[in-house]
Amino acid sequence: MASVELRRLTKHYGPVAAVDEVSLKVEHGLLVCLLGPSGCGKTTTLRLIAGFIEPSAGEIHVGSRIVSSPERTLPPEQRNMSMIFQSYALWPHMTVAQNVSYGLTLRKLDRETIAKKLATILATTHLQALADRYPGELSGGQQQRVALARALIVEPETLLLDEPLSNLDANLREEMRFEVRRLHDAYRYTTVYVTHDQSEAMTTADLIAVMNAGKIEQAGTPEEIYDRPRSEFVARFIGSSNIVKGKNLDLSRIAFAGASLLCEGARLASGGETAVSIRQHDIRLLTSPPQTAENIMAATVIRQVFLGDSRDYMVEVAGGTQLRVVAPAEQNIPQGAAVWLHLPPERCRALVG
Ligand code: ADP
Ligand code: MG
């Protein structure tokens, strides 16, 4: 049983900090996603954890051991970790069974033990019928399962996955997300899962660490990251937010579109400006002015599109700011109509940075 902890982990390539003082603790048995755009340092972080590269500064702890520091880096084979690469890296000249059992053959286990472990893992990954095929005779999803089986047969404490589903088509990607989660739950190792796909992270992770330019911007449960983004970067990266800006009126209100907007999240500094995020489906459209004035503003419908299960509106408020609103499909308001927007205060998040 081993937690994985990064302490101010840093990796420089020349002047570039690919990973910049990243601190994160993953308790044993959790599945954490490193989520962020291309180039933000996800793969470098994973390679540091695996021990393929050495940190420039900072440490990696696994349980009570320090496995990486600038002074000493334990080689990958002594870490009890398995890593799955984006390309799967299966051996083309070996059958599924040979690919999967390779790690045990290397460890010189006896044939009977290998056969037993192989049968078990082929069964859990639904590969029994394909045991004698070669990788070239498998679909992308099947190859992915072979890569998973090969990584899991050695019973790692920690499983590292680098964009494991990016080579699969959309349907299969969705199915394999659940497969990754199912296997994680069955074996309860610690998983670090790298992806740039927010819905993949939301569906698989216990904990999401959103990365930007080598740093973790925010770490939390999928609900926390989605409902309470702390920065503009996180609010924009995780799904569909409107970001509005205005002068601070007091600790929790900004002036926006002729209204005073009450929000939650960061306390506002007097005299400054603050960005506030609100999800597209959290704004309500009203066709007549309500009794209360709190967080209400007048707007005009610029356009609307029927999407089957909802309607996608673009509305414009005083000052010219346009907001996207996802409304129920049956709420059909024509282009050019006057509307009132209600932005519930508990859905308005004041952001920092
Ligand atoms: P991600 O996996 O999030 O797309 P990477 O960790 O691969 O990002 O890369 C982060 C940054 O570090 C990028 O700017 C990349 O160009 C740089 N980088 C990664 N590996 C190397 C390397 N071996 N040499 C020089 N720069 C590198
Ligand atoms: Mg990468």
Coordinates of C-alpha atoms and ligand atoms in Angstrom, one line a residue:
M1 CA 0.0 0.0 0.0
A2 CA 1.6 3.2 -1.1
S3 CA 0.6 6.8 -1.5
V4 CA 2.4 8.9 -4.1
E5 CA 3.4 12.4 -3.1
L6 CA 5.1 15.1 -5.2
R7 CA 6.9 17.8 -3.2
R8 CA 7.8 20.9 -5.2
L9 CA 8.7 18.7 -8.1
T10 CA 10.5 20.6 -10.8
K11 CA 12.1 19.7 -14.2
H12 CA 13.9 22.2 -16.3
Y13 CA 14.8 21.8 -19.9
G14 CA 17.3 24.6 -20.5
P15 CA 15.4 27.8 -19.4
V16 CA 12.0 26.1 -19.7
A17 CA 10.4 24.7 -16.5
A18 CA 8.4 21.8 -18.0
V19 CA 7.3 21.0 -14.4
D20 CA 7.4 23.9 -12.0
E21 CA 7.2 23.2 -8.2
V22 CA 4.3 20.8 -8.4
S23 CA 3.1 19.5 -5.1
L24 CA 0.4 16.8 -4.9
K25 CA -0.5 14.0 -2.6
V26 CA -2.4 10.9 -3.9
E27 CA -3.5 8.6 -1.2
H28 CA -3.2 4.8 -1.9
G29 CA -6.0 3.4 -4.0
L30 CA -7.1 6.7 -5.6
L31 CA -7.3 7.5 -9.3
V32 CA -5.9 11.0 -10.0
C33 CA -6.1 12.7 -13.4
L34 CA -3.5 15.2 -14.5
L35 CA -5.6 17.3 -16.8
G36 CA -4.4 20.1 -19.0
P37 CA -3.7 21.3 -22.6
S38 CA -0.9 20.0 -24.7
G39 CA 2.6 21.1 -23.5
C40 CA 1.5 21.9 -19.9
G41 CA 3.9 19.2 -18.4
K42 CA 1.7 16.2 -17.9
T43 CA 3.9 13.6 -19.6
T44 CA 7.0 15.0 -18.0
T45 CA 5.4 14.7 -14.5
L46 CA 4.4 11.1 -15.3
R47 CA 8.0 10.3 -16.5
L48 CA 9.3 11.8 -13.3
I49 CA 7.0 9.6 -11.3
A50 CA 8.0 6.5 -13.3
G51 CA 11.7 7.3 -12.8
F52 CA 12.6 7.6 -16.5
I53 CA 13.9 11.1 -15.8
E54 CA 15.4 12.9 -12.8
P55 CA 14.0 16.0 -11.2
S56 CA 15.9 19.3 -11.2
A57 CA 14.5 20.0 -7.8
G58 CA 11.9 18.6 -5.4
E59 CA 11.1 15.1 -4.4
I60 CA 8.8 12.1 -5.1
H61 CA 7.7 10.0 -2.1
V62 CA 6.1 6.6 -2.4
G63 CA 4.8 5.5 0.9
S64 CA 7.6 6.3 3.3
R65 CA 10.4 6.1 0.6
I66 CA 11.9 8.9 -1.3
V67 CA 12.1 7.5 -4.9
S68 CA 13.2 10.7 -6.7
S69 CA 15.3 13.7 -5.7
P70 CA 18.1 15.5 -7.5
E71 CA 20.6 13.5 -5.5
R72 CA 19.1 10.1 -6.0
T73 CA 16.6 8.5 -8.4
L74 CA 15.5 4.9 -8.0
P75 CA 15.4 3.1 -11.3
P76 CA 12.0 2.4 -12.8
E77 CA 12.2 -1.3 -12.3
Q78 CA 12.6 -0.9 -8.5
R79 CA 9.5 1.3 -8.1
N80 CA 6.7 -1.3 -8.4
M81 CA 5.0 0.8 -11.0
S82 CA 3.6 0.0 -14.5
M83 CA 3.3 2.6 -17.2
I84 CA 1.1 2.5 -20.3
F85 CA 2.1 4.7 -23.2
Q86 CA -0.2 6.4 -25.7
S87 CA 1.2 4.1 -28.4
Y88 CA 0.6 0.9 -26.3
A89 CA 4.2 -0.3 -27.3
L90 CA 3.1 -4.0 -27.7
W91 CA 5.6 -6.3 -29.2
P92 CA 4.4 -7.2 -32.7
H93 CA 6.2 -10.6 -32.9
M94 CA 4.6 -11.8 -29.7
T95 CA 1.1 -13.2 -29.2
V96 CA -1.3 -11.5 -26.7
A97 CA -0.4 -14.2 -24.1
Q98 CA 3.3 -13.6 -24.6
N99 CA 3.0 -9.9 -24.5
V100 CA 0.9 -10.0 -21.3
S101 CA 3.1 -12.5 -19.5
Y102 CA 6.4 -10.9 -20.5
G103 CA 6.9 -9.0 -17.2
L104 CA 6.5 -12.2 -15.3
T105 CA 8.9 -14.1 -17.6
L106 CA 11.5 -11.4 -16.9
R107 CA 11.0 -11.9 -13.2
K108 CA 11.7 -15.6 -13.7
L109 CA 8.6 -16.8 -12.0
D110 CA 7.9 -20.5 -12.5
R111 CA 5.7 -21.6 -15.4
E112 CA 2.8 -22.7 -13.4
T113 CA 2.5 -19.4 -11.5
I114 CA 2.8 -17.5 -14.8
A115 CA 0.0 -19.6 -16.4
K116 CA -2.3 -19.0 -13.4
K117 CA -1.8 -15.3 -13.3
L118 CA -2.1 -15.0 -17.0
A119 CA -5.4 -16.9 -17.0
T120 CA -6.8 -14.6 -14.3
I121 CA -5.7 -11.3 -16.0
L122 CA -6.9 -12.4 -19.4
A123 CA -10.3 -13.2 -17.9
T124 CA -10.6 -9.8 -16.1
T125 CA -9.7 -7.9 -19.3
H126 CA -11.9 -10.1 -21.5
L127 CA -9.0 -11.3 -23.6
Q128 CA -9.2 -15.1 -23.2
A129 CA -10.4 -15.7 -26.8
L130 CA -7.6 -13.6 -28.2
A131 CA -4.7 -15.1 -26.3
D132 CA -3.0 -16.6 -29.4
R133 CA -3.4 -13.6 -31.7
Y134 CA -0.7 -11.1 -32.6
P135 CA -1.2 -7.4 -32.0
G136 CA -1.5 -6.8 -35.8
E137 CA -4.7 -8.9 -35.7
L138 CA -6.4 -6.9 -33.0
S139 CA -8.6 -3.7 -33.0
G140 CA -7.4 -0.6 -31.2
G141 CA -9.6 -1.3 -28.2
Q142 CA -8.3 -4.8 -27.9
Q143 CA -4.7 -3.6 -28.1
Q144 CA -5.5 -1.2 -25.4
R145 CA -6.8 -4.0 -23.2
V146 CA -3.6 -6.0 -23.9
A147 CA -1.6 -3.0 -22.8
L148 CA -3.7 -2.8 -19.6
A149 CA -3.4 -6.5 -18.9
R150 CA 0.4 -6.4 -19.4
A151 CA 0.7 -3.5 -17.0
L152 CA -1.5 -5.1 -14.4
I153 CA -0.2 -8.7 -14.4
V154 CA 2.9 -7.7 -12.4
E155 CA 0.6 -6.4 -9.7
P156 CA 2.0 -2.9 -9.5
E157 CA 1.3 -0.6 -6.5
T158 CA 1.0 2.3 -9.0
L159 CA -0.3 2.4 -12.5
L160 CA 0.7 5.3 -14.8
L161 CA -1.3 6.0 -17.9
D162 CA -0.3 8.6 -20.5
E163 CA -3.3 9.6 -22.7
P164 CA -4.2 5.9 -22.9
L165 CA -7.4 6.4 -25.0
S166 CA -6.3 9.0 -27.5
N167 CA -5.8 6.5 -30.3
L168 CA -9.3 5.1 -30.1
D169 CA -12.4 6.3 -31.8
A170 CA -15.0 8.2 -29.8
N171 CA -17.4 5.2 -28.9
L172 CA -14.6 3.0 -27.8
R173 CA -13.0 5.8 -25.9
E174 CA -16.1 6.1 -23.8
E175 CA -16.3 2.3 -23.2
M176 CA -12.6 2.1 -22.2
R177 CA -12.9 4.9 -19.7
F178 CA -15.3 2.6 -17.7
E179 CA -12.9 -0.3 -18.3
V180 CA -10.0 1.6 -16.8
R181 CA -12.1 2.6 -13.8
R182 CA -13.5 -0.9 -13.4
L183 CA -10.0 -2.5 -13.3
H184 CA -8.8 0.2 -10.9
D185 CA -11.7 -0.6 -8.6
A186 CA -11.1 -4.3 -8.9
Y187 CA -7.4 -4.1 -8.0
R188 CA -7.2 -0.9 -5.9
Y189 CA -3.7 0.2 -7.0
T190 CA -2.9 3.9 -7.1
T191 CA -3.5 5.3 -10.6
V192 CA -2.1 8.5 -12.2
Y193 CA -3.9 9.1 -15.4
V194 CA -2.8 11.8 -17.9
T195 CA -5.3 13.3 -20.3
H196 CA -6.2 16.6 -22.1
D197 CA -9.8 15.5 -22.3
Q198 CA -12.0 17.0 -19.5
S199 CA -14.9 14.6 -19.8
E200 CA -12.5 11.7 -19.6
A201 CA -11.1 13.1 -16.4
M202 CA -14.5 13.8 -15.0
T203 CA -15.7 10.2 -15.6
T204 CA -12.7 8.3 -14.3
A205 CA -11.0 10.4 -11.6
D206 CA -11.4 10.6 -7.8
L207 CA -9.2 13.6 -7.9
I208 CA -8.4 16.0 -10.8
A209 CA -5.2 18.1 -10.9
V210 CA -5.6 20.8 -13.6
M211 CA -2.2 21.8 -15.0
N212 CA -1.2 24.9 -16.8
A213 CA 2.3 25.9 -17.9
G214 CA 4.1 23.4 -15.6
K215 CA 2.0 24.1 -12.5
I216 CA -1.1 22.7 -10.9
E217 CA -3.7 25.4 -11.0
Q218 CA -6.2 23.6 -8.9
A219 CA -6.7 20.1 -7.5
G220 CA -9.9 18.7 -6.2
T221 CA -12.7 16.2 -6.8
P222 CA -14.5 16.5 -10.2
E223 CA -17.4 18.2 -8.5
E224 CA -15.1 20.8 -6.8
I225 CA -13.2 21.5 -10.0
Y226 CA -16.5 21.9 -12.0
D227 CA -18.6 23.8 -9.5
R228 CA -15.9 25.8 -7.8
P229 CA -13.2 26.7 -10.3
R230 CA -10.7 29.1 -8.6
S231 CA -9.0 30.6 -11.7
E232 CA -10.1 31.8 -15.1
F233 CA -7.9 29.1 -16.7
V234 CA -9.7 26.3 -14.8
A235 CA -13.2 27.8 -15.4
R236 CA -12.5 28.0 -19.2
F237 CA -10.8 24.7 -19.5
I238 CA -13.4 22.7 -17.6
G239 CA -16.5 22.9 -19.8
S240 CA -18.7 25.7 -20.7
S241 CA -18.4 28.9 -18.7
N242 CA -19.2 32.5 -19.3
I243 CA -16.5 34.8 -17.8
V244 CA -17.7 38.3 -17.0
K245 CA -15.6 41.1 -15.6
G246 CA -16.5 44.2 -13.5
K247 CA -15.3 46.6 -10.9
N248 CA -15.4 45.4 -7.3
L249 CA -18.3 47.0 -5.3
D250 CA -17.6 45.2 -1.9
L251 CA -16.1 41.9 -0.7
S252 CA -18.6 39.8 -2.8
R253 CA -20.1 42.1 -5.4
I254 CA -19.0 43.4 -8.8
A255 CA -20.7 45.9 -11.1
F256 CA -21.8 44.2 -14.3
A257 CA -24.1 45.3 -17.0
G258 CA -25.8 48.0 -14.9
A259 CA -26.5 45.5 -12.1
S260 CA -24.7 44.5 -8.9
L261 CA -23.6 40.9 -9.1
L262 CA -23.4 39.0 -5.9
C263 CA -20.9 36.0 -6.1
E264 CA -19.1 33.4 -4.1
G265 CA -15.5 32.2 -4.1
A266 CA -12.6 34.6 -3.7
R267 CA -13.1 37.7 -1.5
L268 CA -12.8 40.8 -3.6
A269 CA -10.2 43.5 -3.0
S270 CA -11.6 47.1 -2.8
G271 CA -10.9 49.2 -5.8
G272 CA -10.0 46.2 -8.1
E273 CA -11.6 44.4 -10.9
T274 CA -12.7 40.7 -10.8
A275 CA -13.6 38.0 -13.3
V276 CA -16.6 35.9 -12.4
S277 CA -17.5 32.6 -14.0
I278 CA -21.0 31.2 -14.5
R279 CA -21.9 28.0 -16.3
Q280 CA -24.1 28.3 -19.4
H281 CA -26.8 26.1 -18.0
D282 CA -26.9 28.0 -14.6
I283 CA -28.2 31.2 -16.2
R284 CA -32.0 31.4 -16.3
L285 CA -33.9 33.3 -19.0
L286 CA -37.0 35.2 -17.9
T287 CA -39.4 36.7 -20.4
S288 CA -40.8 39.4 -18.0
P289 CA -38.9 41.4 -15.3
P290 CA -39.0 39.6 -12.0
Q291 CA -40.0 41.1 -8.6
T292 CA -36.5 41.0 -7.2
A293 CA -33.6 42.8 -8.7
E294 CA -30.8 40.7 -7.2
N295 CA -28.4 39.3 -9.9
I296 CA -31.0 40.3 -12.5
M297 CA -30.0 42.0 -15.8
A298 CA -31.8 43.0 -18.9
A299 CA -30.6 41.4 -22.2
T300 CA -31.5 40.9 -25.8
V301 CA -31.6 37.5 -27.6
I302 CA -29.0 37.7 -30.4
R303 CA -29.6 34.2 -31.7
Q304 CA -30.8 30.8 -30.5
V305 CA -30.3 27.2 -31.8
F306 CA -32.5 24.2 -31.1
L307 CA -30.3 21.3 -30.0
G308 CA -32.9 18.6 -29.4
D309 CA -32.5 18.3 -25.6
S310 CA -31.8 22.0 -25.0
R311 CA -31.7 25.4 -26.7
D312 CA -28.4 27.3 -27.0
Y313 CA -28.9 31.1 -26.7
M314 CA -26.5 34.0 -27.3
V315 CA -27.8 37.0 -25.4
E316 CA -26.3 40.5 -25.1
V317 CA -26.4 42.7 -22.0
A318 CA -25.9 46.5 -21.5
G319 CA -22.3 47.4 -22.4
G320 CA -22.3 44.8 -25.2
T321 CA -21.1 41.7 -23.4
Q322 CA -22.5 38.5 -24.9
L323 CA -23.3 35.5 -22.8
R324 CA -24.1 31.9 -23.8
V325 CA -27.1 30.4 -22.1
V326 CA -28.3 26.8 -22.3
A327 CA -32.0 26.8 -21.7
P328 CA -34.7 24.0 -21.7
A329 CA -35.6 23.0 -25.3
E330 CA -39.2 24.1 -24.7
Q331 CA -38.2 27.7 -23.8
N332 CA -38.5 29.1 -27.3
I333 CA -37.8 32.9 -27.3
P334 CA -37.3 34.6 -30.7
Q335 CA -34.3 36.4 -31.9
G336 CA -34.4 40.2 -30.9
A337 CA -36.7 39.6 -27.9
A338 CA -36.1 41.4 -24.6
V339 CA -35.3 39.0 -21.8
W340 CA -34.1 39.2 -18.2
L341 CA -31.2 37.0 -17.0
H342 CA -31.1 35.6 -13.5
L343 CA -27.5 34.6 -12.4
P344 CA -28.0 32.7 -9.1
P345 CA -25.4 34.1 -6.7
E346 CA -24.4 30.6 -5.5
R347 CA -23.5 29.8 -9.2
C348 CA -21.4 32.9 -9.7
R349 CA -17.8 32.1 -8.9
A350 CA -15.3 35.0 -8.3
L351 CA -12.0 33.9 -9.8
V352 CA -8.4 34.8 -9.0
G353 CA -5.7 35.3 -11.7
Ligands
ADP1 P1 2.2 17.5 -22.1 O1 2.4 16.0 -21.9 O2 1.3 18.1 -21.1 O3 1.7 17.7 -23.5 P2 5.1 17.6 -21.8 O4 5.3 17.2 -20.4 O5 5.4 16.6 -22.9 O6 3.6 18.2 -22.0 O7 6.0 18.9 -22.2 C1 6.0 20.0 -21.3 C2 7.0 21.0 -21.9 O8 8.3 20.6 -21.8 C3 6.8 21.4 -23.3 O9 7.1 22.7 -23.5 C4 7.8 20.5 -24.0 O10 8.2 21.1 -25.2 C5 9.0 20.5 -23.0 N1 9.7 19.2 -23.1 C6 9.3 18.0 -22.8 N2 10.2 17.0 -22.9 C7 11.4 17.7 -23.3 C8 12.7 17.3 -23.6 N3 13.1 16.0 -23.5 N4 13.6 18.3 -24.0 C9 13.2 19.6 -24.1 N5 11.9 20.0 -23.8 C10 11.0 19.1 -23.4
MG2 MG 2.0 14.4 -23.2

